[in-house]
PDB file of N, CA and C in Angstrom:
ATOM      1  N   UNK A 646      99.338 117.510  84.936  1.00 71.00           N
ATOM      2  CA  UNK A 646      99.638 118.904  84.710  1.00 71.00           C
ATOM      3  C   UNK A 646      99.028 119.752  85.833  1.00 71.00           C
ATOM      4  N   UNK A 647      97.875 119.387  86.266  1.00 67.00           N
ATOM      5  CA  UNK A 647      97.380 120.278  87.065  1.00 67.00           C
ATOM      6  C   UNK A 647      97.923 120.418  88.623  1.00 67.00           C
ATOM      7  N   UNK A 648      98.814 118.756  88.908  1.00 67.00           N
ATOM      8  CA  UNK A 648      99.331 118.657  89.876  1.00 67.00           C
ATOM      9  C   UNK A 648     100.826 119.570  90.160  1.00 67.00           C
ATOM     10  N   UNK A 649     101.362 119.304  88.822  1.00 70.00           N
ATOM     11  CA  UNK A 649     102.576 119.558  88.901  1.00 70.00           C
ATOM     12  C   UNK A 649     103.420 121.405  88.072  1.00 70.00           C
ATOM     13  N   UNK A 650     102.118 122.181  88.111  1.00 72.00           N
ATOM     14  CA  UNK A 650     101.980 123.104  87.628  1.00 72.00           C
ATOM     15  C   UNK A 650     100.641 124.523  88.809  1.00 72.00           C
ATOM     16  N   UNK A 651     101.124 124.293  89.868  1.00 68.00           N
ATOM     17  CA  UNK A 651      99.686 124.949  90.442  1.00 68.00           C
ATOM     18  C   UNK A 651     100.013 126.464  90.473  1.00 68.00           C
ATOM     19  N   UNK A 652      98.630 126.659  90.097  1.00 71.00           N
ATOM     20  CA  UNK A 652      98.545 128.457  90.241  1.00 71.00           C
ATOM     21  C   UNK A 652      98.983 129.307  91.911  1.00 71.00           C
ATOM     22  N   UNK A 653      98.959 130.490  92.148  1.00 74.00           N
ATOM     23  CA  UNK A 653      99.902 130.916  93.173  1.00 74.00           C
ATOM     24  C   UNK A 653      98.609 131.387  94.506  1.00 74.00           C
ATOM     25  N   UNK A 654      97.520 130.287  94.270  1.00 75.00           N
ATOM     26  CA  UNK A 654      96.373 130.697  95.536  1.00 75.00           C
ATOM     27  C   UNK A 654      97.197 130.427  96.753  1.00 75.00           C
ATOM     28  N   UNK A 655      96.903 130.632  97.835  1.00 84.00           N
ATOM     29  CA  UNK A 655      97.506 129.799  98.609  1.00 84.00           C
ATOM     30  C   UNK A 655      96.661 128.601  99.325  1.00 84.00           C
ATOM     31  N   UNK A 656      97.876 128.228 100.251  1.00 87.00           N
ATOM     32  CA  UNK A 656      97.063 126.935 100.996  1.00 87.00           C
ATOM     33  C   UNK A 656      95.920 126.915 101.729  1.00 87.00           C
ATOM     34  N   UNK A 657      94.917 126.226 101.828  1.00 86.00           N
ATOM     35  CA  UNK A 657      94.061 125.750 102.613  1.00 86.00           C
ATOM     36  C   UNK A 657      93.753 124.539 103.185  1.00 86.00           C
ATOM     37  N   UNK A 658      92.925 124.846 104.127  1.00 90.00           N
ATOM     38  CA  UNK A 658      93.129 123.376 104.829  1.00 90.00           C
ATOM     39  C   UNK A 658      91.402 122.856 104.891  1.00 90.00           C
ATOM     40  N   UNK A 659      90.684 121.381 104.513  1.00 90.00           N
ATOM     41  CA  UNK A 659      89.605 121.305 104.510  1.00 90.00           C
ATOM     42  C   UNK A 659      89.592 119.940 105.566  1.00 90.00           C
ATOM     43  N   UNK A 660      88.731 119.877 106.547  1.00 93.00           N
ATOM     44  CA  UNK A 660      88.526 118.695 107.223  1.00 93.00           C
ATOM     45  C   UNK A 660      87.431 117.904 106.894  1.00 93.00           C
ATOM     46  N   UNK A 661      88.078 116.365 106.875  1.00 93.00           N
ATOM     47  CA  UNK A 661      86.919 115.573 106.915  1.00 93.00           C
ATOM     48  C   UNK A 661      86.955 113.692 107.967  1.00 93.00           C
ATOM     49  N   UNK A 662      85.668 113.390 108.064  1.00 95.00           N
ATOM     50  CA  UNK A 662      85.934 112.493 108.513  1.00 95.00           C
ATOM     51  C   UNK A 662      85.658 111.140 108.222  1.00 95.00           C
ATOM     52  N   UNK A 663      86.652 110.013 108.959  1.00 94.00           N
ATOM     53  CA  UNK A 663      86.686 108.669 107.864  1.00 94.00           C
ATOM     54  C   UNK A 663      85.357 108.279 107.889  1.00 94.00           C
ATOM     55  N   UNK A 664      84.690 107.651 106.673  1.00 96.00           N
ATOM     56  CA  UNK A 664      83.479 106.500 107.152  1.00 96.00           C
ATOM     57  C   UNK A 664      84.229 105.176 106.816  1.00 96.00           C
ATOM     58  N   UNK A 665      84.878 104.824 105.960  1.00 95.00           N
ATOM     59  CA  UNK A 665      85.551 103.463 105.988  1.00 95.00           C
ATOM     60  C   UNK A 665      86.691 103.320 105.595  1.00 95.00           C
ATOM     61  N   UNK A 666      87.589 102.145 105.631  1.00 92.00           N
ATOM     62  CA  UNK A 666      88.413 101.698 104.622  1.00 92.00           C
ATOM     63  C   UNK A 666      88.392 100.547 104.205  1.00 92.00           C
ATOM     64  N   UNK A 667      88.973 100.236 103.045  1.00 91.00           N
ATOM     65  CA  UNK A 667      88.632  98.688 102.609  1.00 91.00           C
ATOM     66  C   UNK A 667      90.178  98.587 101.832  1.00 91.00           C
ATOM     67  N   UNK A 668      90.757  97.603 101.332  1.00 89.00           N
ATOM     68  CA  UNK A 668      91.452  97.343 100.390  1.00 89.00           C
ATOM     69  C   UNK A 668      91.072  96.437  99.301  1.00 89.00           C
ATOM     70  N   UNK A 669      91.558  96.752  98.152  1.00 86.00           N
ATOM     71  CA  UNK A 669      91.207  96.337  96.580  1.00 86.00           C
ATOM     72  C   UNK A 669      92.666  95.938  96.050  1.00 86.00           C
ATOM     73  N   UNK A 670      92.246  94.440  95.077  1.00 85.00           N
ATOM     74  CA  UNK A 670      92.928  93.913  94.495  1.00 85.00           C
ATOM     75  C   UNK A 670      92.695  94.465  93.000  1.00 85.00           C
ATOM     76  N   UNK A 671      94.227  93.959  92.243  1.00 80.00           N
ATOM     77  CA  UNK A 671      94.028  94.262  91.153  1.00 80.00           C
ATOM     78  C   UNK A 671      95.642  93.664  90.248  1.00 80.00           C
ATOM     79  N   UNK A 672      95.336  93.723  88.692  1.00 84.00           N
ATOM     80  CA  UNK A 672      96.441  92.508  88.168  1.00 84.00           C
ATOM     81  C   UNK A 672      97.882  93.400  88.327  1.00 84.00           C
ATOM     82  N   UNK A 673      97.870  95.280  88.633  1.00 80.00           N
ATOM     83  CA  UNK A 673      98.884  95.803  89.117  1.00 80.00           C
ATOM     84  C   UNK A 673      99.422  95.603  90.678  1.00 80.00           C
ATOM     85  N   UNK A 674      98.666  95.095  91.661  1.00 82.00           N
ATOM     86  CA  UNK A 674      98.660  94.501  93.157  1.00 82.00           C
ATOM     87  C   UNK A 674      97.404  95.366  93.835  1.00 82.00           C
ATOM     88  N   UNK A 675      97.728  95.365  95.311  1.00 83.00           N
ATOM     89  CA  UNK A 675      96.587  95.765  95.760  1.00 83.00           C
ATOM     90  C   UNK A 675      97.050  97.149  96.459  1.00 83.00           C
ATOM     91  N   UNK A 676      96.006  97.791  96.360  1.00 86.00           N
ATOM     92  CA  UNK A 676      95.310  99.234  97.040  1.00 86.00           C
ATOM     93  C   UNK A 676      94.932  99.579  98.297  1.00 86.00           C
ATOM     94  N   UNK A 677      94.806 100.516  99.142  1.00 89.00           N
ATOM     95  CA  UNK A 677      94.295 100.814  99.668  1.00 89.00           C
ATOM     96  C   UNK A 677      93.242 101.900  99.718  1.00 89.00           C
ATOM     97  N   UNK A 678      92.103 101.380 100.601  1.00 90.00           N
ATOM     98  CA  UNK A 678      91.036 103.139 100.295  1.00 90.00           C
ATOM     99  C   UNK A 678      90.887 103.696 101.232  1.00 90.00           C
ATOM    100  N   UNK A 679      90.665 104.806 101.660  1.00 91.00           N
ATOM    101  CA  UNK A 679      89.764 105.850 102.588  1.00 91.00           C
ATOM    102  C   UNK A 679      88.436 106.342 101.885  1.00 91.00           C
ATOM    103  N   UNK A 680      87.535 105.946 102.877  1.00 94.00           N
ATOM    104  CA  UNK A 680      86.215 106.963 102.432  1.00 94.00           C
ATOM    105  C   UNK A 680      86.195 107.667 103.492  1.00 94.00           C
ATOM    106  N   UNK A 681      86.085 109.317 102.566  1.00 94.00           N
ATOM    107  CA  UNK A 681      86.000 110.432 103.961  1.00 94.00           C
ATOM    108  C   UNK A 681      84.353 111.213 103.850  1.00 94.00           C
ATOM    109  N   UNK A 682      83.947 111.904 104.749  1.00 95.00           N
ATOM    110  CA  UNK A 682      82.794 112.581 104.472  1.00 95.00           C
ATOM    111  C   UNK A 682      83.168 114.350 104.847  1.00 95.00           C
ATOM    112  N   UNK A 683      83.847 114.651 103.840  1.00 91.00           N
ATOM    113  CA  UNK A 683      83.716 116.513 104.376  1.00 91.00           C
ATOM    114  C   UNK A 683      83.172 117.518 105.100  1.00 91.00           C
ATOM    115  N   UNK A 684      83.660 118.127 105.255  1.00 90.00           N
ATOM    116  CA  UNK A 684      82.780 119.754 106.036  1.00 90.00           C
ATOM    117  C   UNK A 684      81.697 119.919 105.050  1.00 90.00           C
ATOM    118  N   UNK A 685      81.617 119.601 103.761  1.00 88.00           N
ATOM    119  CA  UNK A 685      80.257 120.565 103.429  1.00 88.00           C
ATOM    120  C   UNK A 685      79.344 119.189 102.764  1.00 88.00           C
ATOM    121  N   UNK A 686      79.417 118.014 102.747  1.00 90.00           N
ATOM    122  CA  UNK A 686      78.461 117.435 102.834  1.00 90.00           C
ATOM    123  C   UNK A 686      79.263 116.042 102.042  1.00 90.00           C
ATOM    124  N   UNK A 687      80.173 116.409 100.805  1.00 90.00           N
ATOM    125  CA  UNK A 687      80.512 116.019 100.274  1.00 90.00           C
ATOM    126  C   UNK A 687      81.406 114.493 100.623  1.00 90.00           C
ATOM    127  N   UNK A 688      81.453 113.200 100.111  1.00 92.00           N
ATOM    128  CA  UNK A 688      81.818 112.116 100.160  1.00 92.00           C
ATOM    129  C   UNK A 688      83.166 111.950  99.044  1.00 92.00           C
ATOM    130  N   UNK A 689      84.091 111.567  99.919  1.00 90.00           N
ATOM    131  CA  UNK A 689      85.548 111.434  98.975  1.00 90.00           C
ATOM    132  C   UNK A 689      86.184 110.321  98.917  1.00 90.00           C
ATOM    133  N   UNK A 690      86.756 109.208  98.008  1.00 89.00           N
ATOM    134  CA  UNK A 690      87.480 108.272  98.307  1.00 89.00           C
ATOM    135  C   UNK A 690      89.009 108.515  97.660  1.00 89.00           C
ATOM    136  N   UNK A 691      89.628 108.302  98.892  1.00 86.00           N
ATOM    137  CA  UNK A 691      91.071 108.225  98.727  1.00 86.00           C
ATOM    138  C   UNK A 691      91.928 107.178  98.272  1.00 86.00           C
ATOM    139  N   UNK A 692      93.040 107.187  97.500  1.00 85.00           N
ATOM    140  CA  UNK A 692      93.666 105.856  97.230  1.00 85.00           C
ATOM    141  C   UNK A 692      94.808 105.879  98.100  1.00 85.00           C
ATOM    142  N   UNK A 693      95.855 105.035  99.156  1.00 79.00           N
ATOM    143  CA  UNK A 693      96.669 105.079  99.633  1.00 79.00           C
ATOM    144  C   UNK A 693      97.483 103.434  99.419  1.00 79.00           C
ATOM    145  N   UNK A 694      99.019 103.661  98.950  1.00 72.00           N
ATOM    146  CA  UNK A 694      99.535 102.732  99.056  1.00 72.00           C
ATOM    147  C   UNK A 694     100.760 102.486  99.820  1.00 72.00           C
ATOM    148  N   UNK A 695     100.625 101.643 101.088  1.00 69.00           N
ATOM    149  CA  UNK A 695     102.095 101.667 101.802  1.00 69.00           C
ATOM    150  C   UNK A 695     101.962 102.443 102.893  1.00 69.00           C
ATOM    151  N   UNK A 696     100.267 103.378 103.156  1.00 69.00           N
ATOM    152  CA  UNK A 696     100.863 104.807 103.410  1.00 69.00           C
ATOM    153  C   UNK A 696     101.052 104.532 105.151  1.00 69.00           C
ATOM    154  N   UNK A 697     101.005 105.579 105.613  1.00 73.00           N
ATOM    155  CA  UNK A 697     100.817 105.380 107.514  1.00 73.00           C
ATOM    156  C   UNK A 697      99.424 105.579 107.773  1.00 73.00           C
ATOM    157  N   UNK A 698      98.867 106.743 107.034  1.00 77.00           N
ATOM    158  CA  UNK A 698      97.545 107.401 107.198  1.00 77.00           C
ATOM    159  C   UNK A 698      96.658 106.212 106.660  1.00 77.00           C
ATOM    160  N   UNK A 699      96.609 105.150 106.120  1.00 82.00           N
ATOM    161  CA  UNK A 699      95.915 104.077 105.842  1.00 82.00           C
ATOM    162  C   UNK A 699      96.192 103.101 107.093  1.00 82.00           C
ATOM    163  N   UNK A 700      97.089 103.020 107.518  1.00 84.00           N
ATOM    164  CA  UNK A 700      96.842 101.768 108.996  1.00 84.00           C
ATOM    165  C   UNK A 700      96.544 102.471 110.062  1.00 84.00           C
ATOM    166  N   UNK A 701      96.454 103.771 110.074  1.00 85.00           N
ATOM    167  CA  UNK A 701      96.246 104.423 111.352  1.00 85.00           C
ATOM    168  C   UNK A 701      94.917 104.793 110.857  1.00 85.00           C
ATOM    169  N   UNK A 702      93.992 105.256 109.864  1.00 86.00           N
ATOM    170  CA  UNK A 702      93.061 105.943 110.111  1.00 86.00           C
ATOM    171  C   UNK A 702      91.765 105.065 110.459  1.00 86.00           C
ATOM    172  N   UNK A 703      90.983 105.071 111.317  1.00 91.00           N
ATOM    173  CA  UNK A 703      89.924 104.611 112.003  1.00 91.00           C
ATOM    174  C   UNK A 703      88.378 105.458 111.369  1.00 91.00           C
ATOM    175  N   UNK A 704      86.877 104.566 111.082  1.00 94.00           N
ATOM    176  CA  UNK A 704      85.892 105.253 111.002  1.00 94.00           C
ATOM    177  C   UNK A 704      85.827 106.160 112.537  1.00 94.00           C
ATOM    178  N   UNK A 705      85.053 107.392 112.156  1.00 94.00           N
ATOM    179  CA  UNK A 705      85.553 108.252 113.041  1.00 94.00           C
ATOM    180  C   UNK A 705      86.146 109.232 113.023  1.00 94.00           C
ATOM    181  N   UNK A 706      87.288 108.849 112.904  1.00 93.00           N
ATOM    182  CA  UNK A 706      88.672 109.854 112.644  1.00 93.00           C
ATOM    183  C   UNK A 706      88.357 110.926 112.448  1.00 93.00           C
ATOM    184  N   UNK A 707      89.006 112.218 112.534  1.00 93.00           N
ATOM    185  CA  UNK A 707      89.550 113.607 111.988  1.00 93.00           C
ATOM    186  C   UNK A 707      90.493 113.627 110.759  1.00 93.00           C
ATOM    187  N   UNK A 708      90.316 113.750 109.939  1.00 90.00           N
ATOM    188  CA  UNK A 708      91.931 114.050 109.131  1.00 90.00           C
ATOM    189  C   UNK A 708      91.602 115.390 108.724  1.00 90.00           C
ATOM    190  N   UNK A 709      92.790 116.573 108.510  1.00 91.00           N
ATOM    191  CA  UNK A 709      92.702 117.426 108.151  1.00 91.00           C
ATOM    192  C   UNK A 709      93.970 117.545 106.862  1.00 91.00           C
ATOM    193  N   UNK A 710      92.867 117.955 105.621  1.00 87.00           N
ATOM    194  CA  UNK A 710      93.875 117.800 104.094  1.00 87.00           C
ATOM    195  C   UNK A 710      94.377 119.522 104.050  1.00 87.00           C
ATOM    196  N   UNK A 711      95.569 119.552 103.601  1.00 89.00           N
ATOM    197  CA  UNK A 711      96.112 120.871 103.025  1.00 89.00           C
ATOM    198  C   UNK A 711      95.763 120.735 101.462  1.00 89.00           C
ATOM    199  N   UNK A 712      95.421 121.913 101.048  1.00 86.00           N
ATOM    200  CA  UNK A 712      95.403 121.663  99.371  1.00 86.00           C
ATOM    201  C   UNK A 712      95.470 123.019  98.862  1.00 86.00           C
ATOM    202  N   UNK A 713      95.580 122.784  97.537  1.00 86.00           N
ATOM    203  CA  UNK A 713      96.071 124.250  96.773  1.00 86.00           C
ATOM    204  C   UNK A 713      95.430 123.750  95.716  1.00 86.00           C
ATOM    205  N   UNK A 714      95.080 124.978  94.938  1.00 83.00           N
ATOM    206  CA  UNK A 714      94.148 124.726  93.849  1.00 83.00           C
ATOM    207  C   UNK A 714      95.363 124.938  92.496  1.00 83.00           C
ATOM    208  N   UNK A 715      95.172 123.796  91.861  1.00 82.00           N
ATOM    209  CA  UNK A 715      96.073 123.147  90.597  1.00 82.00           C
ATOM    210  C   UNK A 715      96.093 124.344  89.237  1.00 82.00           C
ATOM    211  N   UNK A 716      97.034 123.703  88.069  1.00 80.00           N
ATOM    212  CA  UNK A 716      96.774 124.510  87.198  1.00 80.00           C
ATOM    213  C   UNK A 716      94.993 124.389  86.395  1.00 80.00           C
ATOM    214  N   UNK A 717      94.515 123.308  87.041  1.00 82.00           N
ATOM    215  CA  UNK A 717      92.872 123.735  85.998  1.00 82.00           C
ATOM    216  C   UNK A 717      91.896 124.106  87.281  1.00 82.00           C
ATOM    217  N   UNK A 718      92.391 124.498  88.329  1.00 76.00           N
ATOM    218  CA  UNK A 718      91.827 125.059  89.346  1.00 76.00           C
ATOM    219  C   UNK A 718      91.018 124.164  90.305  1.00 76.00           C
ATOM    220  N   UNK A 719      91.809 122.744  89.810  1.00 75.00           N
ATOM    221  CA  UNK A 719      90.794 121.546  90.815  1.00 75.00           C
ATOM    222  C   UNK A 719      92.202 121.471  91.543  1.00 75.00           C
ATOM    223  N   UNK A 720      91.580 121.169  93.257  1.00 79.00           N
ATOM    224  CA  UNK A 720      92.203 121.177  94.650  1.00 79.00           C
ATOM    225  C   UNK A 720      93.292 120.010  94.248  1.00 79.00           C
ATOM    226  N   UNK A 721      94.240 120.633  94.591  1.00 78.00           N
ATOM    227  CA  UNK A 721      95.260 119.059  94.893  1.00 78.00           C
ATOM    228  C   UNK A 721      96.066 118.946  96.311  1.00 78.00           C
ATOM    229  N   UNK A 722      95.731 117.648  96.753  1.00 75.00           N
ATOM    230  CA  UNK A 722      96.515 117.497  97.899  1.00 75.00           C
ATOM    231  C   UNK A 722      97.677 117.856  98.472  1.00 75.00           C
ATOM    232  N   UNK A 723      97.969 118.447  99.170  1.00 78.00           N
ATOM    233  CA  UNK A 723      99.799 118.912  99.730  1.00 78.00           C
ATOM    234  C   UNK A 723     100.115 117.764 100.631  1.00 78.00           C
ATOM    235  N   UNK A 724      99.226 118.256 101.785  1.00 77.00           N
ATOM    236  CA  UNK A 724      99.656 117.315 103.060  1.00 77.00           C
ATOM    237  C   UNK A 724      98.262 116.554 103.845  1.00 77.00           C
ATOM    238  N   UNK A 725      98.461 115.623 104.797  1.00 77.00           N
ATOM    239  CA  UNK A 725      97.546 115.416 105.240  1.00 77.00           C
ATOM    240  C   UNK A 725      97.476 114.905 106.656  1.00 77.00           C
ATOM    241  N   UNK A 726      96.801 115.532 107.957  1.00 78.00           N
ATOM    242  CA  UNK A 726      97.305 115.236 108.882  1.00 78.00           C
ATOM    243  C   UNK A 726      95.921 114.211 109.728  1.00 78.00           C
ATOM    244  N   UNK A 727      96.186 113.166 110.542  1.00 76.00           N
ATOM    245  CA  UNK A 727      95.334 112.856 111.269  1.00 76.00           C
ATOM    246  C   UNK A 727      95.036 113.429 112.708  1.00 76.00           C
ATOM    247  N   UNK A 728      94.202 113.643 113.183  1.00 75.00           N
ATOM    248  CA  UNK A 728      93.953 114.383 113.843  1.00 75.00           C
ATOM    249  C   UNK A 728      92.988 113.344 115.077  1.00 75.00           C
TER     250      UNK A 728
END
């Protein structure tokens, strides 16, 4: 709901950068992760399956996320660019 219902803030954009990736198995198949470390201190792990931004992103990296704040006012992803 919160994804598919967002209030009318607009977009922002927050950067962060990779510290790892790993992939995870599981009895639905397997996963991919990003761990990012944000602008304000904060540590995020991403799930990606199939994606591009998972074989391209390197520890290191830049990615910069677009997001809009949802209907319960937690950020949801739009877009996401590597940088």
């Amino acid at each position: 709901m919160n994804y598919y219902i967002p209030i009318n803030n607009p977009y922002y954009n927050e950067t962060a950068t990779v510290i790892s990736r790993y992939t995870g198995t599981s009895s639905v198949g397997i996963s991919h992760y990003v761990k990012f470390n944000f602008e304000d201190g904060k540590i995020g792990i991403r799930r990606f399956n199939g994606s591009e931004l998972y074989d391209q992103a390197q520890p290191g990296d830049t990615v910069i996320f677009t997001l809009q704040n949802g209907f319960f006012n937690i950020p949801v992803i739009k877009d996401k660019t590597k940088r």
